[in-house]
Amino acid sequence: MSFLFQKISEQFTTKLPFVIYCKPNSEKIIALFQKNDNLFLLNDSSSGFAFVSFDTRKKYIIPESNSDVFVEVFNDSDYVFSNFKEYQTDETDKNNFENLVQKALQEINNGTFEKVVLSRNEVIDLDNFQLELVFNRLISNYPTAFKYCFYHPKIGFWMGATPEQLVNIKNNIIKTVALAGTQLNVDFQSVKWNKKEIKEQQTVTDFIVNTLSLISDKVSKSDPYTFQAGSVIHIKTDIEAAIDDELEISKIVDLLHPTPAVCGYPKEVAKEFILKSEGYDREFYAGYLGEWNKDFLTYSEGTSDLFVNLRCMKLIIDYNSKVMQTQLFIGCGITEDSIPEKEFLETINKSQTLKKIL
């Protein structure tokens, strides 16, 4: 067991908060070990690791000022997938989700919204969960994702590998992405995107560009391109904006979150439909997380690097602090061209990201 995971074991045993994460295309593992179990609220003057729910009612931070910070280099590529266990599809879950998609399609036809992102969850029993093994598999197999493990006794135990940047802010430059459209990665080189997928991604791009134009007259974007995220691929557009005056980070994030990639469009009516119709609490799924007012690799102040909390799971522990189950969260974008059976299959494909490393 490495030093970091020995420290994690000590934190977890004594019920003290911690976060460990690895940025996209990096071999550096960064860890913050909080010195007490206080629940710190996020604000613009905070510096540390932010953890925010989908509905933004819960905004927390593991603060740098109250934590020990460590950086370790990951240099072991031997953590390949185990023999993949096939999980059976629950017919009730399938029928419930397809009925929810059909309900959303009726609202789209009625003109309520143009797009809505619906999700579901799965609970999987775990026989022998080993955190160090699972996290190292995440790093080895998903190099382009943001990998993390977060624990707070008053919040929960979360883990994931998200492909989607919410925003990077440094020196008055805002960088973000529009990521939408999903296919199983069968042949990356010859992939073809259909009308539904292209339109879905363009909706996200337009929303972000138009939103950033409210605070900047210097907004640029790349051409859309195909991006691999584990066993699936998406359409991705890189977007950048320059601002003349320093804005509070919360104002920038509140403008963008949640984007149509995880909520829908128009945002408020889509969000209302999600909260009323999904039938469960997303909690921190499709919220955001990451470095807030601090780059722990360069130790530069005022830098923020935030990601959307996708491809994530909540670990369920018993009274003896043993991980017993995991709750997986998966979603997909619904537009007028959606077919309920295909949307459910998309959630199955996306769930493989975490199922494979379990």
Tab-separated table of C-alpha atoms in Angstrom:
chain	number	residue	atom	x	y	z
A	1	MET	CA	0.000	0.000	0.000
A	2	SER	CA	1.382	3.407	-0.975
A	3	PHE	CA	1.814	6.245	1.507
A	4	LEU	CA	-1.248	8.081	0.161
A	5	PHE	CA	-3.540	5.094	0.509
A	6	GLN	CA	-2.170	4.328	3.969
A	7	LYS	CA	-3.094	7.895	4.880
A	8	ILE	CA	-6.529	7.468	3.256
A	9	SER	CA	-7.113	4.337	5.323
A	10	GLU	CA	-6.268	6.282	8.489
A	11	GLN	CA	-8.567	9.173	7.521
A	12	PHE	CA	-11.436	6.833	6.707
A	13	THR	CA	-11.010	4.816	9.918
A	14	THR	CA	-11.093	7.993	12.010
A	15	LYS	CA	-13.932	9.443	9.899
A	16	LEU	CA	-11.956	12.445	8.671
A	17	PRO	CA	-12.634	13.985	5.227
A	18	PHE	CA	-10.270	13.566	2.288
A	19	VAL	CA	-10.138	13.859	-1.474
A	20	ILE	CA	-7.698	12.226	-3.868
A	21	TYR	CA	-7.713	13.043	-7.580
A	22	CYS	CA	-5.783	12.887	-10.832
A	23	LYS	CA	-6.267	15.406	-13.640
A	24	PRO	CA	-6.700	14.479	-17.325
A	25	ASN	CA	-3.491	13.371	-19.040
A	26	SER	CA	-1.514	13.652	-15.806
A	27	GLU	CA	0.465	11.158	-13.725
A	28	LYS	CA	0.253	13.301	-10.580
A	29	ILE	CA	-2.104	12.195	-7.804
A	30	ILE	CA	-3.114	15.057	-5.504
A	31	ALA	CA	-4.599	14.509	-2.060
A	32	LEU	CA	-6.101	16.804	0.567
A	33	PHE	CA	-6.533	15.358	4.062
A	34	GLN	CA	-8.774	17.522	6.229
A	35	LYS	CA	-7.655	17.851	9.856
A	36	ASN	CA	-11.145	17.749	11.409
A	37	ASP	CA	-14.657	16.679	10.397
A	38	ASN	CA	-16.113	20.184	10.050
A	39	LEU	CA	-18.401	20.789	7.086
A	40	PHE	CA	-17.074	23.881	5.300
A	41	LEU	CA	-19.364	25.853	2.978
A	42	LEU	CA	-18.043	27.013	-0.385
A	43	ASN	CA	-17.683	30.741	-1.120
A	44	ASP	CA	-15.662	33.009	-3.422
A	45	SER	CA	-12.883	33.482	-0.900
A	46	SER	CA	-12.478	29.728	-0.333
A	47	SER	CA	-9.438	27.841	-1.570
A	48	GLY	CA	-9.430	24.058	-1.810
A	49	PHE	CA	-11.441	21.249	-3.386
A	50	ALA	CA	-15.083	22.061	-4.171
A	51	PHE	CA	-17.913	19.497	-4.140
A	52	VAL	CA	-21.315	20.805	-5.289
A	53	SER	CA	-24.665	19.083	-5.867
A	54	PHE	CA	-26.620	19.137	-9.131
A	55	ASP	CA	-29.244	21.540	-7.767
A	56	THR	CA	-26.439	23.668	-6.153
A	57	ARG	CA	-28.221	23.626	-2.790
A	58	LYS	CA	-25.219	21.851	-1.295
A	59	LYS	CA	-21.926	23.684	-1.862
A	60	TYR	CA	-19.017	22.354	0.157
A	61	ILE	CA	-15.231	22.523	0.150
A	62	ILE	CA	-12.281	20.702	1.662
A	63	PRO	CA	-10.240	23.825	2.439
A	64	GLU	CA	-6.508	23.993	1.870
A	65	SER	CA	-6.082	25.995	5.080
A	66	ASN	CA	-7.483	23.113	7.133
A	67	SER	CA	-5.822	20.244	5.272
A	68	ASP	CA	-2.542	18.504	4.638
A	69	VAL	CA	-1.751	18.458	0.899
A	70	PHE	CA	0.301	15.714	-0.780
A	71	VAL	CA	1.309	15.006	-4.392
A	72	GLU	CA	2.418	11.575	-5.560
A	73	VAL	CA	3.445	10.369	-9.031
A	74	PHE	CA	1.541	7.410	-10.447
A	75	ASN	CA	3.874	5.323	-12.600
A	76	ASP	CA	2.290	1.866	-12.682
A	77	SER	CA	0.350	0.888	-15.814
A	78	ASP	CA	-0.356	-2.708	-14.726
A	79	TYR	CA	-3.843	-2.019	-13.397
A	80	VAL	CA	-5.788	-3.436	-16.305
A	81	PHE	CA	-9.455	-4.346	-16.168
A	82	SER	CA	-10.356	-7.486	-14.289
A	83	ASN	CA	-12.454	-10.167	-15.915
A	84	PHE	CA	-15.550	-8.132	-16.634
A	85	LYS	CA	-18.641	-9.332	-14.821
A	86	GLU	CA	-21.835	-8.972	-16.836
A	87	TYR	CA	-24.578	-7.340	-14.789
A	88	GLN	CA	-28.145	-8.285	-15.615
A	89	THR	CA	-30.501	-5.565	-16.773
A	90	ASP	CA	-33.427	-5.055	-14.442
A	91	GLU	CA	-36.616	-5.058	-16.516
A	92	THR	CA	-38.405	-2.800	-14.045
A	93	ASP	CA	-35.619	-0.213	-14.273
A	94	LYS	CA	-35.689	-0.497	-18.052
A	95	ASN	CA	-39.457	0.022	-18.263
A	96	ASN	CA	-39.436	2.899	-15.770
A	97	PHE	CA	-36.683	4.745	-17.615
A	98	GLU	CA	-38.254	4.249	-21.041
A	99	ASN	CA	-41.573	5.526	-19.667
A	100	LEU	CA	-39.762	8.587	-18.310
A	101	VAL	CA	-38.202	9.214	-21.724
A	102	GLN	CA	-41.633	8.921	-23.332
A	103	LYS	CA	-42.996	11.468	-20.852
A	104	ALA	CA	-40.159	13.844	-21.759
A	105	LEU	CA	-40.862	13.395	-25.472
A	106	GLN	CA	-44.460	14.462	-24.885
A	107	GLU	CA	-43.210	17.642	-23.200
A	108	ILE	CA	-40.839	18.292	-26.103
A	109	ASN	CA	-43.705	17.863	-28.572
A	110	ASN	CA	-45.760	20.281	-26.459
A	111	GLY	CA	-42.977	22.860	-26.699
A	112	THR	CA	-42.085	22.817	-22.984
A	113	PHE	CA	-38.381	22.410	-23.715
A	114	GLU	CA	-36.094	21.491	-26.602
A	115	LYS	CA	-33.901	19.034	-24.707
A	116	VAL	CA	-33.772	17.414	-21.283
A	117	VAL	CA	-31.106	15.163	-19.764
A	118	LEU	CA	-32.594	12.251	-17.846
A	119	SER	CA	-30.767	9.887	-15.535
A	120	ARG	CA	-31.238	6.731	-13.524
A	121	ASN	CA	-29.244	4.848	-10.909
A	122	GLU	CA	-28.209	1.257	-10.294
A	123	VAL	CA	-27.236	-0.355	-6.996
A	124	ILE	CA	-24.576	-3.076	-7.174
A	125	ASP	CA	-23.519	-5.324	-4.295
A	126	LEU	CA	-19.770	-5.441	-3.678
A	127	ASP	CA	-18.068	-8.506	-2.241
A	128	ASN	CA	-14.499	-7.295	-1.795
A	129	PHE	CA	-14.048	-3.615	-2.553
A	130	GLN	CA	-10.411	-2.448	-2.570
A	131	LEU	CA	-10.156	1.323	-2.916
A	132	GLU	CA	-6.493	1.446	-3.945
A	133	LEU	CA	-7.025	-1.165	-6.664
A	134	VAL	CA	-10.176	0.494	-8.023
A	135	PHE	CA	-8.678	3.993	-8.042
A	136	ASN	CA	-5.491	2.800	-9.740
A	137	ARG	CA	-7.614	1.108	-12.398
A	138	LEU	CA	-9.376	4.429	-12.995
A	139	ILE	CA	-6.042	6.167	-13.548
A	140	SER	CA	-4.625	3.442	-15.798
A	141	ASN	CA	-7.661	2.979	-17.993
A	142	TYR	CA	-9.119	6.498	-18.246
A	143	PRO	CA	-6.126	8.812	-18.811
A	144	THR	CA	-8.177	11.609	-20.427
A	145	ALA	CA	-10.746	11.773	-17.601
A	146	PHE	CA	-10.701	13.567	-14.255
A	147	LYS	CA	-10.450	10.776	-11.667
A	148	TYR	CA	-11.356	11.328	-8.028
A	149	CYS	CA	-12.359	9.777	-4.717
A	150	PHE	CA	-14.074	12.027	-2.151
A	151	TYR	CA	-15.095	11.245	1.411
A	152	HIS	CA	-16.736	13.306	4.119
A	153	PRO	CA	-18.634	11.617	6.977
A	154	LYS	CA	-21.335	14.299	6.744
A	155	ILE	CA	-21.651	14.120	2.930
A	156	GLY	CA	-20.806	10.622	1.747
A	157	PHE	CA	-18.258	8.552	-0.140
A	158	TRP	CA	-18.048	9.290	-3.889
A	159	MET	CA	-15.820	8.207	-6.751
A	160	GLY	CA	-15.724	8.726	-10.511
A	161	ALA	CA	-13.964	9.355	-13.803
A	162	THR	CA	-15.601	12.261	-15.616
A	163	PRO	CA	-14.784	13.262	-19.212
A	164	GLU	CA	-16.315	16.731	-18.983
A	165	GLN	CA	-14.666	19.974	-17.926
A	166	LEU	CA	-17.057	22.562	-16.548
A	167	VAL	CA	-14.636	25.479	-16.526
A	168	ASN	CA	-10.958	26.336	-16.141
A	169	ILE	CA	-10.237	29.896	-15.032
A	170	LYS	CA	-6.726	31.340	-15.010
A	171	ASN	CA	-5.405	34.867	-15.649
A	172	ASN	CA	-8.811	36.117	-16.852
A	173	ILE	CA	-9.031	33.318	-19.450
A	174	ILE	CA	-12.049	31.009	-19.241
A	175	LYS	CA	-11.833	27.598	-20.893
A	176	THR	CA	-14.652	25.097	-21.149
A	177	VAL	CA	-16.066	22.404	-23.455
A	178	ALA	CA	-19.327	21.389	-25.074
A	179	LEU	CA	-19.577	17.612	-24.789
A	180	ALA	CA	-22.638	15.705	-25.985
A	181	GLY	CA	-23.759	12.953	-28.317
A	182	THR	CA	-22.788	9.409	-27.393
A	183	GLN	CA	-21.864	6.227	-29.228
A	184	LEU	CA	-20.229	2.991	-28.149
A	185	ASN	CA	-16.588	3.090	-29.245
A	186	VAL	CA	-16.593	0.404	-31.940
A	187	ASP	CA	-14.473	2.091	-34.631
A	188	PHE	CA	-13.125	5.472	-33.555
A	189	GLN	CA	-11.564	6.313	-36.927
A	190	SER	CA	-14.697	5.840	-39.019
A	191	VAL	CA	-17.423	6.982	-36.629
A	192	LYS	CA	-20.436	8.719	-38.148
A	193	TRP	CA	-22.687	11.001	-36.132
A	194	ASN	CA	-26.403	11.150	-36.832
A	195	LYS	CA	-28.699	14.157	-36.890
A	196	LYS	CA	-29.897	13.699	-33.306
A	197	GLU	CA	-26.371	13.560	-31.871
A	198	ILE	CA	-25.083	16.525	-33.905
A	199	LYS	CA	-28.066	18.679	-32.959
A	200	GLU	CA	-27.759	17.731	-29.289
A	201	GLN	CA	-24.111	18.764	-29.182
A	202	GLN	CA	-24.765	21.993	-31.109
A	203	THR	CA	-27.393	22.968	-28.522
A	204	VAL	CA	-24.767	22.675	-25.775
A	205	THR	CA	-22.211	24.634	-27.836
A	206	ASP	CA	-24.644	27.454	-28.611
A	207	PHE	CA	-25.695	27.757	-24.957
A	208	ILE	CA	-22.121	28.035	-23.700
A	209	VAL	CA	-21.005	30.481	-26.424
A	210	ASN	CA	-24.057	32.688	-25.924
A	211	THR	CA	-23.672	32.590	-22.135
A	212	LEU	CA	-19.994	33.519	-22.202
A	213	SER	CA	-20.809	36.328	-24.655
A	214	LEU	CA	-22.707	38.001	-21.803
A	215	ILE	CA	-19.421	38.585	-19.969
A	216	SER	CA	-16.892	38.633	-22.825
A	217	ASP	CA	-16.601	39.997	-26.348
A	218	LYS	CA	-13.686	37.647	-27.004
A	219	VAL	CA	-15.215	34.172	-27.308
A	220	SER	CA	-13.726	31.543	-29.628
A	221	LYS	CA	-14.426	27.873	-30.268
A	222	SER	CA	-12.910	24.933	-32.102
A	223	ASP	CA	-14.592	22.812	-34.743
A	224	PRO	CA	-16.468	19.829	-33.273
A	225	TYR	CA	-14.399	16.651	-33.048
A	226	THR	CA	-14.791	13.074	-31.799
A	227	PHE	CA	-13.517	12.441	-28.278
A	228	GLN	CA	-13.074	9.097	-26.529
A	229	ALA	CA	-14.210	8.670	-22.924
A	230	GLY	CA	-13.672	5.092	-21.838
A	231	SER	CA	-15.853	2.696	-23.791
A	232	VAL	CA	-17.919	5.481	-25.392
A	233	ILE	CA	-17.202	8.450	-27.656
A	234	HIS	CA	-18.723	11.935	-27.769
A	235	ILE	CA	-18.730	15.058	-29.925
A	236	LYS	CA	-16.603	17.750	-28.311
A	237	THR	CA	-16.004	21.461	-28.940
A	238	ASP	CA	-13.373	23.471	-27.058
A	239	ILE	CA	-14.495	26.979	-26.081
A	240	GLU	CA	-12.464	29.884	-24.701
A	241	ALA	CA	-13.278	33.410	-23.536
A	242	ALA	CA	-11.177	36.333	-22.301
A	243	ILE	CA	-12.548	38.749	-19.732
A	244	ASP	CA	-11.173	42.227	-19.034
A	245	ASP	CA	-12.207	42.431	-15.404
A	246	GLU	CA	-11.893	39.773	-12.749
A	247	LEU	CA	-15.271	38.276	-12.022
A	248	GLU	CA	-16.093	36.292	-8.926
A	249	ILE	CA	-15.772	32.620	-9.800
A	250	SER	CA	-19.265	31.874	-8.473
A	251	LYS	CA	-20.817	34.264	-11.014
A	252	ILE	CA	-19.058	32.510	-13.901
A	253	VAL	CA	-19.952	29.032	-12.670
A	254	ASP	CA	-23.574	29.954	-11.915
A	255	LEU	CA	-23.996	31.233	-15.472
A	256	LEU	CA	-22.799	27.946	-16.956
A	257	HIS	CA	-24.028	25.281	-14.532
A	258	PRO	CA	-25.926	23.194	-15.277
A	259	THR	CA	-25.258	23.224	-19.020
A	260	PRO	CA	-27.622	21.558	-21.526
A	261	ALA	CA	-25.180	18.611	-21.487
A	262	VAL	CA	-26.398	17.557	-18.032
A	263	CYS	CA	-29.698	19.429	-17.668
A	264	GLY	CA	-31.391	20.522	-20.887
A	265	TYR	CA	-32.557	23.588	-22.755
A	266	PRO	CA	-34.078	25.965	-21.815
A	267	LYS	CA	-32.238	25.338	-18.556
A	268	GLU	CA	-34.784	26.280	-15.905
A	269	VAL	CA	-37.794	24.392	-17.299
A	270	ALA	CA	-35.652	21.340	-18.047
A	271	LYS	CA	-34.233	21.414	-14.521
A	272	GLU	CA	-37.727	21.672	-13.044
A	273	PHE	CA	-38.844	18.626	-15.048
A	274	ILE	CA	-35.816	16.636	-13.866
A	275	LEU	CA	-36.345	17.426	-10.197
A	276	LYS	CA	-40.055	16.572	-10.381
A	277	SER	CA	-39.980	13.534	-12.656
A	278	GLU	CA	-36.831	11.448	-12.166
A	279	GLY	CA	-38.112	10.008	-8.914
A	280	TYR	CA	-34.837	10.058	-6.999
A	281	ASP	CA	-32.298	12.567	-5.702
A	282	ARG	CA	-29.289	13.062	-7.987
A	283	GLU	CA	-27.367	14.437	-5.019
A	284	PHE	CA	-23.870	15.240	-6.368
A	285	TYR	CA	-24.288	13.445	-9.697
A	286	ALA	CA	-24.123	16.047	-12.520
A	287	GLY	CA	-23.002	18.655	-10.004
A	288	TYR	CA	-19.415	19.902	-10.181
A	289	LEU	CA	-16.153	19.379	-8.340
A	290	GLY	CA	-12.484	20.267	-8.459
A	291	GLU	CA	-9.906	22.881	-7.596
A	292	TRP	CA	-11.369	26.168	-6.394
A	293	ASN	CA	-9.096	29.233	-6.341
A	294	LYS	CA	-5.968	27.089	-6.262
A	295	ASP	CA	-3.777	25.041	-8.590
A	296	PHE	CA	-2.125	22.515	-6.287
A	297	LEU	CA	0.481	21.546	-8.893
A	298	THR	CA	1.787	25.082	-9.461
A	299	TYR	CA	0.467	26.509	-6.182
A	300	SER	CA	-0.867	29.527	-8.062
A	301	GLU	CA	-3.669	31.481	-6.393
A	302	GLY	CA	-6.894	32.353	-8.164
A	303	THR	CA	-6.787	29.382	-10.534
A	304	SER	CA	-9.859	27.135	-10.672
A	305	ASP	CA	-10.219	23.811	-12.475
A	306	LEU	CA	-13.740	22.383	-12.232
A	307	PHE	CA	-15.355	19.301	-13.758
A	308	VAL	CA	-18.901	18.001	-14.129
A	309	ASN	CA	-19.493	15.020	-11.841
A	310	LEU	CA	-20.366	12.391	-14.469
A	311	ARG	CA	-19.547	8.641	-14.635
A	312	CYS	CA	-19.658	8.621	-10.857
A	313	MET	CA	-20.810	6.379	-8.053
A	314	LYS	CA	-21.727	6.711	-4.398
A	315	LEU	CA	-20.184	4.060	-2.159
A	316	ILE	CA	-22.509	2.756	0.538
A	317	ILE	CA	-20.855	1.727	3.814
A	318	ASP	CA	-22.097	-0.190	6.868
A	319	TYR	CA	-21.664	0.597	10.564
A	320	ASN	CA	-18.255	-1.089	10.520
A	321	SER	CA	-17.058	1.285	7.768
A	322	LYS	CA	-17.025	-1.508	5.203
A	323	VAL	CA	-18.054	-0.715	1.626
A	324	MET	CA	-21.074	-2.928	0.905
A	325	GLN	CA	-22.698	-1.494	-2.232
A	326	THR	CA	-22.233	1.139	-4.862
A	327	GLN	CA	-24.891	3.340	-6.421
A	328	LEU	CA	-24.093	4.185	-10.061
A	329	PHE	CA	-25.535	7.263	-11.790
A	330	ILE	CA	-25.984	7.390	-15.578
A	331	GLY	CA	-27.880	9.704	-17.891
A	332	CYS	CA	-28.511	10.709	-21.502
A	333	GLY	CA	-29.861	13.653	-23.478
A	334	ILE	CA	-33.430	13.488	-24.787
A	335	THR	CA	-34.469	15.399	-27.911
A	336	GLU	CA	-37.346	15.103	-30.361
A	337	ASP	CA	-35.421	12.404	-32.255
A	338	SER	CA	-34.906	10.185	-29.206
A	339	ILE	CA	-36.097	6.574	-29.115
A	340	PRO	CA	-36.724	5.323	-25.545
A	341	GLU	CA	-35.147	1.882	-26.090
A	342	LYS	CA	-31.991	3.403	-27.576
A	343	GLU	CA	-31.685	5.937	-24.761
A	344	PHE	CA	-31.807	3.164	-22.177
A	345	LEU	CA	-29.100	1.318	-24.129
A	346	GLU	CA	-26.979	4.489	-24.022
A	347	THR	CA	-27.141	4.466	-20.221
A	348	ILE	CA	-26.073	0.815	-20.254
A	349	ASN	CA	-23.053	1.691	-22.428
A	350	LYS	CA	-22.072	4.602	-20.180
A	351	SER	CA	-22.339	2.454	-17.059
A	352	GLN	CA	-19.513	0.244	-18.313
A	353	THR	CA	-16.962	2.937	-17.387
A	354	LEU	CA	-17.379	2.144	-13.698
A	355	LYS	CA	-18.635	-1.422	-13.878
A	356	LYS	CA	-15.422	-2.488	-15.581
A	357	ILE	CA	-13.189	-1.185	-12.818
A	358	LEU	CA	-15.299	-2.848	-10.102
